[in-house]
PDB file of C-alpha atoms and ligand atoms in Angstrom:
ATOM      1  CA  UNK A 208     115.615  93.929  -7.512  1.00 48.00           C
ATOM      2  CA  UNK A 209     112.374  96.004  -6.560  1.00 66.00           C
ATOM      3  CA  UNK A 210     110.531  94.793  -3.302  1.00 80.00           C
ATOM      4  CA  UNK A 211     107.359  96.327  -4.822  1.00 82.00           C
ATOM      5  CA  UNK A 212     106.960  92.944  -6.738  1.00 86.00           C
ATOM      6  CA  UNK A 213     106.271  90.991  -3.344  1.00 92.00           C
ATOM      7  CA  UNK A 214     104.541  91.479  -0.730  1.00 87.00           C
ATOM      8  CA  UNK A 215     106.688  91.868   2.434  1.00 95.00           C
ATOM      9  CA  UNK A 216     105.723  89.357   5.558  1.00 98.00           C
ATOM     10  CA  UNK A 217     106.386  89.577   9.514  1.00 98.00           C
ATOM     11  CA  UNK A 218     105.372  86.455  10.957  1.00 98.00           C
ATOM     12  CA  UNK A 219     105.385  85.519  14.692  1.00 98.00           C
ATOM     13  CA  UNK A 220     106.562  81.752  15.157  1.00 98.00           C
ATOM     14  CA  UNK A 221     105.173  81.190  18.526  1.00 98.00           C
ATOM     15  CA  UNK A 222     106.453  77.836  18.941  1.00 98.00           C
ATOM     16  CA  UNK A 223     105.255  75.721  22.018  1.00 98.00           C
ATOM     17  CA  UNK A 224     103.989  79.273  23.634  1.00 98.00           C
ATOM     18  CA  UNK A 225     100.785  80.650  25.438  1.00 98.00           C
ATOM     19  CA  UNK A 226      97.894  78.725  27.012  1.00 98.00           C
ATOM     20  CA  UNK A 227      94.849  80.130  24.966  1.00 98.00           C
ATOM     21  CA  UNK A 228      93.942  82.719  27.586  1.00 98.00           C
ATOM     22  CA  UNK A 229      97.767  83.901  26.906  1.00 98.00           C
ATOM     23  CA  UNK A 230      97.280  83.581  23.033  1.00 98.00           C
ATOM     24  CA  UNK A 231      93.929  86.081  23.313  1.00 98.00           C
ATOM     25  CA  UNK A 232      95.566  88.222  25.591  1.00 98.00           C
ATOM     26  CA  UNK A 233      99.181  88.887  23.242  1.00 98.00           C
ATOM     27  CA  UNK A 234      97.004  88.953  20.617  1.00 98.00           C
ATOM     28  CA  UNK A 235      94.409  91.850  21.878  1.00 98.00           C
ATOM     29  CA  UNK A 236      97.498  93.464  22.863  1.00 98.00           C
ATOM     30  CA  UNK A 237      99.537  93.267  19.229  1.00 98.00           C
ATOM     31  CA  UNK A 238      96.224  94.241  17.065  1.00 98.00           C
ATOM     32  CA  UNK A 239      95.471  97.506  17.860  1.00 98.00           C
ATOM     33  CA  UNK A 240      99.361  98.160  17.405  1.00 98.00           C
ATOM     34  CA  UNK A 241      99.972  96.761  14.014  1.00 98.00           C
ATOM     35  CA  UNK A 242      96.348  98.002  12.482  1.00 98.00           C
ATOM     36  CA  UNK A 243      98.505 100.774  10.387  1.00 97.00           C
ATOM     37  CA  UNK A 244     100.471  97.848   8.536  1.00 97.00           C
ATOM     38  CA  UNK A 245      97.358  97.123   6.459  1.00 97.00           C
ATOM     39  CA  UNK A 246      97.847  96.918   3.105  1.00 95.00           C
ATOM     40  CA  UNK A 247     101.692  97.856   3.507  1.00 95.00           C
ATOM     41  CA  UNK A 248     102.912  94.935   5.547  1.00 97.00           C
ATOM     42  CA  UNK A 249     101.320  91.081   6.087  1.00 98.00           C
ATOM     43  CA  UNK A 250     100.965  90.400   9.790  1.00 98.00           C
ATOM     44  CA  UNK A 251     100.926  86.384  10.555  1.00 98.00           C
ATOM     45  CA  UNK A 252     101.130  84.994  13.911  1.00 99.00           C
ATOM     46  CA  UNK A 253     102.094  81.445  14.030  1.00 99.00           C
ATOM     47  CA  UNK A 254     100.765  79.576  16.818  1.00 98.00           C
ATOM     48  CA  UNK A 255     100.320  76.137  18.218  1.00 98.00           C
ATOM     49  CA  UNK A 256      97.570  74.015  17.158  1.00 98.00           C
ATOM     50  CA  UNK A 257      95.447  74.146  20.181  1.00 98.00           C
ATOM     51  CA  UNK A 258      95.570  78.098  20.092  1.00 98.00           C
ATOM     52  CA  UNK A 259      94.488  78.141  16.366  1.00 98.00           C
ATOM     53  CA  UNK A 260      90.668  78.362  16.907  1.00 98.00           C
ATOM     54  CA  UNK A 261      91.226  81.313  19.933  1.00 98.00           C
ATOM     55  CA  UNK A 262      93.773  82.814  17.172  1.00 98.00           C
ATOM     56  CA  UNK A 263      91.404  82.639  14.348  1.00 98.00           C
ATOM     57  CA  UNK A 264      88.083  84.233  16.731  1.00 98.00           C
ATOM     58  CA  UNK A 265      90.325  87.058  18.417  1.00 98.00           C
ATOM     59  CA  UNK A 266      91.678  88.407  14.734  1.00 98.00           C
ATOM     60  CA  UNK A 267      88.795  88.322  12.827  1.00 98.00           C
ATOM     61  CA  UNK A 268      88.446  91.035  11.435  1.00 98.00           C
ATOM     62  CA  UNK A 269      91.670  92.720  11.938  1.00 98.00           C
ATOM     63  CA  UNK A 270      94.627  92.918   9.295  1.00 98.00           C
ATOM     64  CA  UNK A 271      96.035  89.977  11.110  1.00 98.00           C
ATOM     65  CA  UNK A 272      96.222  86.503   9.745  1.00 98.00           C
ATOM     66  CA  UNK A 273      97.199  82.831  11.471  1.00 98.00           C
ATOM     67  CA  UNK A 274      98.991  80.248  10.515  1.00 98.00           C
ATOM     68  CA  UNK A 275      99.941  77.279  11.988  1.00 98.00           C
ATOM     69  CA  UNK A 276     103.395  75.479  12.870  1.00 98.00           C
ATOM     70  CA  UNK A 277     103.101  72.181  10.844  1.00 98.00           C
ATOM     71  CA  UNK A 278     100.861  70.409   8.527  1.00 98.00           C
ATOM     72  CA  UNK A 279     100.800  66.852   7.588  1.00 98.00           C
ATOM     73  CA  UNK A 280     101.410  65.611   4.080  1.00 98.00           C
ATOM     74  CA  UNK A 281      98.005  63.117   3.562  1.00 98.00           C
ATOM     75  CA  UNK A 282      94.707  64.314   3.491  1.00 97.00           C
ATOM     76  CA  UNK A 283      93.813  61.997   6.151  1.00 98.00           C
ATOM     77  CA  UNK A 284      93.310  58.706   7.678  1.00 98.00           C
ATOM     78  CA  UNK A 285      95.308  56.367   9.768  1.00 98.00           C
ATOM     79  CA  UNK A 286      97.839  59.257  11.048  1.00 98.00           C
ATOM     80  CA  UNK A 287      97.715  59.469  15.327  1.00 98.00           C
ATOM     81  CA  UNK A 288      98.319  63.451  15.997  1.00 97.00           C
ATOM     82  CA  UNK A 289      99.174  64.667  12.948  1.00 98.00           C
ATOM     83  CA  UNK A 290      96.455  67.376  11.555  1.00 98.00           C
ATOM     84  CA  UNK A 291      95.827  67.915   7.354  1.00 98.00           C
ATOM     85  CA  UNK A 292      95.845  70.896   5.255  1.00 98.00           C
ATOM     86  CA  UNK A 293      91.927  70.923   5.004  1.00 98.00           C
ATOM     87  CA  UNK A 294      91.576  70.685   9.147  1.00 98.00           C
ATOM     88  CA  UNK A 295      93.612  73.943   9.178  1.00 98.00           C
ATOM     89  CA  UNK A 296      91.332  75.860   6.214  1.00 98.00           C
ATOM     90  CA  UNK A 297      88.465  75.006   7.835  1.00 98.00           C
ATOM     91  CA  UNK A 298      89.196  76.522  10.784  1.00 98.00           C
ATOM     92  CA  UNK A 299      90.118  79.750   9.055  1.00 98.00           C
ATOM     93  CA  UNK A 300      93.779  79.500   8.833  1.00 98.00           C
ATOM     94  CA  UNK A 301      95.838  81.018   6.182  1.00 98.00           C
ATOM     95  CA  UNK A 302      99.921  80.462   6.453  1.00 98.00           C
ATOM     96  CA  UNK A 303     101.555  77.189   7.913  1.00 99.00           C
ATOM     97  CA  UNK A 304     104.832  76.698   8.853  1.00 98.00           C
ATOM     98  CA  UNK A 305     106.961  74.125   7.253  1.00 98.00           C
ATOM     99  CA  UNK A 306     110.406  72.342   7.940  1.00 98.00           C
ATOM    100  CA  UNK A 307     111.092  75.070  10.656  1.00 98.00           C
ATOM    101  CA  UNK A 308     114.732  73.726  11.784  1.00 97.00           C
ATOM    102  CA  UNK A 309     113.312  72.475  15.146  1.00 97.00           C
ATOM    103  CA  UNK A 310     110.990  70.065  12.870  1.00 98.00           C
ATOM    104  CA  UNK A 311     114.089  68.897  10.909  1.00 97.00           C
ATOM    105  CA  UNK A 312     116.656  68.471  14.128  1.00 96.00           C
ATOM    106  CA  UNK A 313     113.807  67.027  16.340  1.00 97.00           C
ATOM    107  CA  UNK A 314     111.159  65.175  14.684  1.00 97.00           C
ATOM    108  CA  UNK A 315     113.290  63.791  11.985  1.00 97.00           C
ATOM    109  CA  UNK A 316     111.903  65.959   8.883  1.00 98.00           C
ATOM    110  CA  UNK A 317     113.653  65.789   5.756  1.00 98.00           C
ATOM    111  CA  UNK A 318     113.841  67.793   2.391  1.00 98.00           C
ATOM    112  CA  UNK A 319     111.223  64.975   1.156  1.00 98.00           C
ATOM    113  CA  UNK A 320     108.800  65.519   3.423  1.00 98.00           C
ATOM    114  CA  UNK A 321     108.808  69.500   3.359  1.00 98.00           C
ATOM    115  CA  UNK A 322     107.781  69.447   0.028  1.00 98.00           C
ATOM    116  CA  UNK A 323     105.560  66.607   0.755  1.00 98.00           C
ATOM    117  CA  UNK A 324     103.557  69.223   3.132  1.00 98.00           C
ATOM    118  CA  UNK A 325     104.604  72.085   0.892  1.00 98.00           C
ATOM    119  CA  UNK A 326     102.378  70.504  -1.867  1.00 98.00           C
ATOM    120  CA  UNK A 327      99.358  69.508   0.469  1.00 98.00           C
ATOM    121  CA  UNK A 328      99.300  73.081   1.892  1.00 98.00           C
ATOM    122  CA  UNK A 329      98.912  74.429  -1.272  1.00 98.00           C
ATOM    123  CA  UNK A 330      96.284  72.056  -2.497  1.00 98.00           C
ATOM    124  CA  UNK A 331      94.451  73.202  -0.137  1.00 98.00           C
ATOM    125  CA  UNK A 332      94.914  76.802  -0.261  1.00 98.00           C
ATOM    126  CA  UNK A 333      97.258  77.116   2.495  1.00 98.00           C
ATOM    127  CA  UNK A 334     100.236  79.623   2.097  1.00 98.00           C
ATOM    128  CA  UNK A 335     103.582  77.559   2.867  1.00 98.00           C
ATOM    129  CA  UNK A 336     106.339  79.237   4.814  1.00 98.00           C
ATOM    130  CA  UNK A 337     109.165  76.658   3.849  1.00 98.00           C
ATOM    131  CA  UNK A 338     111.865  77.175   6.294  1.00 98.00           C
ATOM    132  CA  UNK A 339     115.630  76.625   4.666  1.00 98.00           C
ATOM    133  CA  UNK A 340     119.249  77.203   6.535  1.00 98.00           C
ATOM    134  CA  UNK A 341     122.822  76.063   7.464  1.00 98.00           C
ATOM    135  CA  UNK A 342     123.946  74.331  10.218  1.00 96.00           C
ATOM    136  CA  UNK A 343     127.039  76.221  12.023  1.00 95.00           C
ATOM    137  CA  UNK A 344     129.342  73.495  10.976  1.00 95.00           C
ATOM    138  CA  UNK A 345     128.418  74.359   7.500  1.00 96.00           C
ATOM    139  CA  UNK A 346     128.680  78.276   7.137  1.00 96.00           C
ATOM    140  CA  UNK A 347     132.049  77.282   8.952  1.00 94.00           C
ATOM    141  CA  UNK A 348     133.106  74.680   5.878  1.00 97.00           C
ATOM    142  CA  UNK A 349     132.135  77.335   3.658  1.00 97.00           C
ATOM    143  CA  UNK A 350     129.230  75.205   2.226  1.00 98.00           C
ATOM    144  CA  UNK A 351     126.294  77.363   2.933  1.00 98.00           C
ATOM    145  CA  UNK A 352     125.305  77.657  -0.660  1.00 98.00           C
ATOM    146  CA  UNK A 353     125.485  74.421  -1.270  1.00 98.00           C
ATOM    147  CA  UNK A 354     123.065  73.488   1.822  1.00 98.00           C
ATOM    148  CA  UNK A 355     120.396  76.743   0.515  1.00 98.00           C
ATOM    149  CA  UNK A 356     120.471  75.611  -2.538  1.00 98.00           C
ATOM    150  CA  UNK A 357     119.840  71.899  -2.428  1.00 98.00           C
ATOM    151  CA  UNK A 358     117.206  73.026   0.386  1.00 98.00           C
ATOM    152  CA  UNK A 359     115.463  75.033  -2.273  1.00 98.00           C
ATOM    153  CA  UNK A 360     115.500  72.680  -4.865  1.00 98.00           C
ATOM    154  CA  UNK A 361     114.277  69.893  -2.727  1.00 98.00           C
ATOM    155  CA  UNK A 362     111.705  71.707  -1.162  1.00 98.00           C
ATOM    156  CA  UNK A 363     110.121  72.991  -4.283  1.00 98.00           C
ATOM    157  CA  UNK A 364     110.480  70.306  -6.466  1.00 98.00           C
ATOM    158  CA  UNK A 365     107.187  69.971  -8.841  1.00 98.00           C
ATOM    159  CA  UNK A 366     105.941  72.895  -7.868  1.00 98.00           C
ATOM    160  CA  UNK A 367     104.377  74.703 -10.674  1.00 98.00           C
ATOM    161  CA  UNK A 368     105.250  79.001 -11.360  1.00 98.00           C
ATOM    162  CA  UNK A 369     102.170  79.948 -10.139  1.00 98.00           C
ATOM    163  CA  UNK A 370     102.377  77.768  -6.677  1.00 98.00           C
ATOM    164  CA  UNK A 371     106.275  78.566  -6.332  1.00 98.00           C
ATOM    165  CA  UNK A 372     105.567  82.692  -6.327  1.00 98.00           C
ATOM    166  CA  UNK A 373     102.675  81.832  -3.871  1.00 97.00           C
ATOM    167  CA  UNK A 374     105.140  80.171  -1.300  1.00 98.00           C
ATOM    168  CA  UNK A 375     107.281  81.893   1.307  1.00 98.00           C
ATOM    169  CA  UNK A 376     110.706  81.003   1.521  1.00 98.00           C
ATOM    170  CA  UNK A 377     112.135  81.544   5.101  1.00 98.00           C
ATOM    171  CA  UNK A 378     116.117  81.741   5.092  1.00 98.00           C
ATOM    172  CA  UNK A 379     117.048  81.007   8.828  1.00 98.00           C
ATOM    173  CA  UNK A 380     120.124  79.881   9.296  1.00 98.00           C
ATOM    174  CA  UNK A 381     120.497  77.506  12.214  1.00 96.00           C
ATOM    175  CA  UNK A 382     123.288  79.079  14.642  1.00 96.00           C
ATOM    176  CA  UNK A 383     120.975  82.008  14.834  1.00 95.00           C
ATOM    177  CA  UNK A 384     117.645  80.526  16.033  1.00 94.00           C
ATOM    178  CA  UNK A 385     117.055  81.213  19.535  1.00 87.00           C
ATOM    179  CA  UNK A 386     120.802  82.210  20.573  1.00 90.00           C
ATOM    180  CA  UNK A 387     120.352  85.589  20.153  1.00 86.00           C
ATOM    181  CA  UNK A 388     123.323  85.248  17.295  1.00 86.00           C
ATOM    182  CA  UNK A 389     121.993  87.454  14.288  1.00 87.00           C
ATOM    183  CA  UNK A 390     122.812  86.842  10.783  1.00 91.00           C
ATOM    184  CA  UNK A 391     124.838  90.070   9.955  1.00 96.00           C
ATOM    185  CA  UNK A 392     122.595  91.966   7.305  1.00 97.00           C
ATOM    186  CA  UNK A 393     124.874  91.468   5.083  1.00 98.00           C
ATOM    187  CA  UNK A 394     124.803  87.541   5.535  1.00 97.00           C
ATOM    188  CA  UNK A 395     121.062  87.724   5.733  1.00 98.00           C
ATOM    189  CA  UNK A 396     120.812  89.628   2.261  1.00 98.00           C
ATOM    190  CA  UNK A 397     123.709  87.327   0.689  1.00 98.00           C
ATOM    191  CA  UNK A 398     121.869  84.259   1.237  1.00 98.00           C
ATOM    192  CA  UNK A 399     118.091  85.966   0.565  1.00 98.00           C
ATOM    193  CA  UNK A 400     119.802  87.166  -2.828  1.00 98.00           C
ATOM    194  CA  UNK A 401     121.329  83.422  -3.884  1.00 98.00           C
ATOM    195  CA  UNK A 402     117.804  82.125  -2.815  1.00 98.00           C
ATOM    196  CA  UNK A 403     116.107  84.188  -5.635  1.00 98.00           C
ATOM    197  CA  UNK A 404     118.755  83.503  -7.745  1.00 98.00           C
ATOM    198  CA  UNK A 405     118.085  80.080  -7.129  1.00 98.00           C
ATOM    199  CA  UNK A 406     114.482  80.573  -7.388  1.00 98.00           C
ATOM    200  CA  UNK A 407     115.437  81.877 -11.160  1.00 98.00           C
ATOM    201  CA  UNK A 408     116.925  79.052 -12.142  1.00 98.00           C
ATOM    202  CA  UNK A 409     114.502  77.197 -11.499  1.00 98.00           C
ATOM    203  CA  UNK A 410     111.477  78.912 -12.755  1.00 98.00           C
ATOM    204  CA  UNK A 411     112.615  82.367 -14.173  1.00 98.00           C
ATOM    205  CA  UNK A 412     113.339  86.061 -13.043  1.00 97.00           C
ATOM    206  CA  UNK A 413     109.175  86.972 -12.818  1.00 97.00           C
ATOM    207  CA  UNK A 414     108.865  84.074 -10.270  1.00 97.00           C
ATOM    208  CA  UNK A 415     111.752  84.790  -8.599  1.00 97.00           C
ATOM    209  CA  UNK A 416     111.284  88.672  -8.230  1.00 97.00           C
ATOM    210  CA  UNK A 417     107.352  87.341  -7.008  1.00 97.00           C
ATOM    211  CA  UNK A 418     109.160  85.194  -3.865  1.00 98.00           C
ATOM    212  CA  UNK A 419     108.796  86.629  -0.839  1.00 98.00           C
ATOM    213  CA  UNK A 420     112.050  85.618   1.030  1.00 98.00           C
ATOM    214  CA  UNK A 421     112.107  85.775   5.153  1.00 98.00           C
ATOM    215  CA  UNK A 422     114.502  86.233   7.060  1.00 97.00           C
ATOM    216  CA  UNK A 423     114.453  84.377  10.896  1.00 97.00           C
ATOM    217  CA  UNK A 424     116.962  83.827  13.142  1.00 96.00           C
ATOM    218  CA  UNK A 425     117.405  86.176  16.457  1.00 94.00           C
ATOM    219  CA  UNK A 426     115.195  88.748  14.404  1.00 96.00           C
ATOM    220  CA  UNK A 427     114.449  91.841  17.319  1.00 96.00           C
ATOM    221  CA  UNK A 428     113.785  95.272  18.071  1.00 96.00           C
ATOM    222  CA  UNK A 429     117.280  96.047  17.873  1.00 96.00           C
ATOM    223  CA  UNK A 430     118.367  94.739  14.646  1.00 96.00           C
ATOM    224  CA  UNK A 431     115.501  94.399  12.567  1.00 97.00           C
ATOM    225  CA  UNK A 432     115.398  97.833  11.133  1.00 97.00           C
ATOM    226  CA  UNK A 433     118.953  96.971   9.613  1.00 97.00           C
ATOM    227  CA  UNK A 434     117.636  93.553   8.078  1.00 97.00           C
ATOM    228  CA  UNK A 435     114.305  94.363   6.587  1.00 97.00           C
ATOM    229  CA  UNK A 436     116.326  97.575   4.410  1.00 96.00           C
ATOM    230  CA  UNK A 437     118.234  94.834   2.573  1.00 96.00           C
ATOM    231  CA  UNK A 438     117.011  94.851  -1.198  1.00 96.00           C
ATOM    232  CA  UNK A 439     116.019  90.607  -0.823  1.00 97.00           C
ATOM    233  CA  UNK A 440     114.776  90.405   2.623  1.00 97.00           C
ATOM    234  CA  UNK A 441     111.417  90.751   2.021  1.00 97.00           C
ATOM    235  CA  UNK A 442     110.297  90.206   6.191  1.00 97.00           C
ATOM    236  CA  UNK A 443     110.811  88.208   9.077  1.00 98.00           C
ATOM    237  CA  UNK A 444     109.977  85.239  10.560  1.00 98.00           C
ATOM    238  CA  UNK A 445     110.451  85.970  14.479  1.00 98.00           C
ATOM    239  CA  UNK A 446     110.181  83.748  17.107  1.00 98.00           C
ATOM    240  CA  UNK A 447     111.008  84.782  20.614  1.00 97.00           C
ATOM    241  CA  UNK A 448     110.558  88.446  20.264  1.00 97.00           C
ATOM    242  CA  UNK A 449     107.056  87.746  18.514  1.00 98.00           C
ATOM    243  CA  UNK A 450     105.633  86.303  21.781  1.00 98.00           C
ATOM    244  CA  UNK A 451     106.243  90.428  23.301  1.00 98.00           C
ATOM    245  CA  UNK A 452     103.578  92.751  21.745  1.00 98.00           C
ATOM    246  CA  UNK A 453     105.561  95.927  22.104  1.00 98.00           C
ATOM    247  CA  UNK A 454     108.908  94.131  20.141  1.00 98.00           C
ATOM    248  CA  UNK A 455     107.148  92.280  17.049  1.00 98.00           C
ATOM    249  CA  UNK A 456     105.331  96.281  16.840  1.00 98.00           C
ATOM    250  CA  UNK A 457     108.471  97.478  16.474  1.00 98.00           C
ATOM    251  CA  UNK A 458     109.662  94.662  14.148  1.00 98.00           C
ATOM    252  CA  UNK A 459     106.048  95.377  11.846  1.00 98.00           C
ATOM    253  CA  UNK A 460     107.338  98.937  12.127  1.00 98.00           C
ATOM    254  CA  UNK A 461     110.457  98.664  10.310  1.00 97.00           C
ATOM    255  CA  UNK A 462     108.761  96.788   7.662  1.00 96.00           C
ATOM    256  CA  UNK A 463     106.293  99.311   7.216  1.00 95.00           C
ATOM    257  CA  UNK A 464     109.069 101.944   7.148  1.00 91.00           C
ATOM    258  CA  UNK A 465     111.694  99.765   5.422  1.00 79.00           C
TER     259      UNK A 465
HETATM  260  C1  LIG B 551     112.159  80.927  14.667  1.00 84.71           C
HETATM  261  O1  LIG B 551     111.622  80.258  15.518  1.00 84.71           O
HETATM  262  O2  LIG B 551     111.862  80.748  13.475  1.00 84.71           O
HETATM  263  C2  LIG B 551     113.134  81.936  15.063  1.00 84.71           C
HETATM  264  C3  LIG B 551     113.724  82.654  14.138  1.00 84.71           C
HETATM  265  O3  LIG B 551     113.374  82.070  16.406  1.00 84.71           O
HETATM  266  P1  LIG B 551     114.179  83.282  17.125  1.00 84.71           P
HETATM  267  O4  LIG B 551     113.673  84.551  16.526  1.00 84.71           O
HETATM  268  O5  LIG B 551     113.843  83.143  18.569  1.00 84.71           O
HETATM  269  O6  LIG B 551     115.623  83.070  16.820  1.00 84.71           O
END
C-alpha cells in the first residue's frame, strides 16, 4: 500500500459546537498553526450549519477548507430544515459530512439514505465524508466485517470509479466516539485495510489505493501519532479534540510527520 496515492485528511467534526463568535475565534486561533500542512496535509473543519458562512469568510484564503455536518438528498422543495448540496456550494463549502453515527442512532439514517446524500453531494461538487462503523455489540459478536462491509457497499452503491476515489470513507467505530475509548492502531488499521479491500472489490486496486480512509473515534493528542503511521489510515476525523486549537495542531502535526 503507498499513502502517496491519496491525499491524507484531518477533519474537525464540530458537532453542535461554537456560537459564530466562538467558530471565528477557534478558527483564527487553528490557522496560523496548521499554515505548514499546505500541500502535505488537507485541513477541514466541520461545523454546524449556522457557522458555515463565518467558517467560509474567516478561512478564505488560508489552506483550510469547511465542510458541513449533513446534506439532504433532493435538490429542493417541500423539505422543512433540511439544506441541499447546491445551498452548501454556494456558500463556498467543500466537504460534508455524511451518516456520522449520531445521524444514524438519532435521526433515524439508514445505509439508503447515506448514499442517497452521498450521490447529491457529489452532483454537486461536494466531497462526501461517508461515515461507516460497528456497534460494540458487534465487534463483541465478532461481526465487525460483516457490518464495514455491508456499510461500504450500501453506501457506495452506483457510484461510478471516478466519484468512489473522490469520496472519503471515515471508519469510526461506534464504542469509540466520544468515550474517550480508542480503536487500538492495530484495530484502526485492520478495519481501514478490509475497507480498501472492500473498496477493490468493488471497483479495482487503482480506486481503492485512490480512497482516502479516516479514521474517528476518540482521535487526540495522545494517540494520534500512533494511528496516522498505520499504512491505511490515511487521517482523522476528530471530534472533541478538534474544537481545542492547540490539540487538532498537534493531530495536523502527526499527519504532516506521519
Ligand atoms: C466524531 O464525532 O466523528 C468523533 C470521532 O468524535 P470524538 O473524536 O469525540 O470521539
Amino acid at each position: 500500500m503507498n499513502k502517496d496515492l491519496r491525499k491524507a485528511i484531518i477533519a474537525g467534526n464540530w458537532k453542535m459546537n461554537k456560537t459564530r463568535p466562538e467558530a471565528k475565534e477557534l478558527l483564527e486561533a487553528i490557522k496560523p498553526l496548521v499554515a505548514n500542512a499546505q500541500g502535505k496535509v488537507e485541513v477541514v473543519a466541520c461545523v454546524p450549519f449556522t457557522n458555515l458562512e463565518t467558517a467560509v469568510n474567516t478561512t478564505a484564503g488560508s489552506n483550510i477548507k469547511i465542510g458541513a455536518e449533513n446534506v439532504h438528498f433532493e435538490k429542493s422543495g417541500a423539505f422543512t430544515g433540511e439544506i441541499s448540496a447546491d445551498m452548501l456550494t454556494e456558500i463556498g463549502v467543500t466537504y460534508v459530512v455524511i451518516g456520522h453515527s449520531e445521524r444514524r442512532q438519532y435521526f433515524g439514517e439508514t445505509d439508503e439514505t447515506v448514499n442517497k446524500r452521498t450521490k447529491a453531494a457529489l452532483a454537486a461538487g461536494l466531497i462526501p465524508i461517508v461515515c461507516v462503523g460497528e456497534l460494540l455489540n458487534e465487534r463483541e459478536a465478532g461481526i465487525t466485517s460483516e457490518i464495514v462491509g455491508k456499510q461500504v457497499k450500501l453506501d457506495l452503491a452506483g457510484l461510478t470509479a471516478d466519484e468512489a476515489k473522490k469520496t472519503v470513507i471515515a471508519y469510526e467505530p461506534v464504542w469509540a466516539i466520544g468515550t474517550g475509548k480508542t480503536a487500538t492502531a492495530d484495530q484502526a488499521e485492520e478495519v481501514c485495510a478490509f475497507i480498501r479491500a472492500t473498496i477493490a472489490s468493488l471497483y479495482d486496486q487503482a480506486v481503492a489505493d485512490a480512497v482516502t480512509i479516516q479514521y474517528g473515534g476518540s482521535m487526540n493528542a495522545k494517540n494520534c501519532a500512533e494511528l496516522l503511521a498505520k499504512p491505511n489510515v490515511d487521517g482523522g476525523l476528530i471530534g472533541g479534540a478538534s474544537l481545542k486549537a492547540d490539540d487538532f495542531n498537534v493531530i495536523v502535526q502527526a499527519a504532516v510527520n506521519g
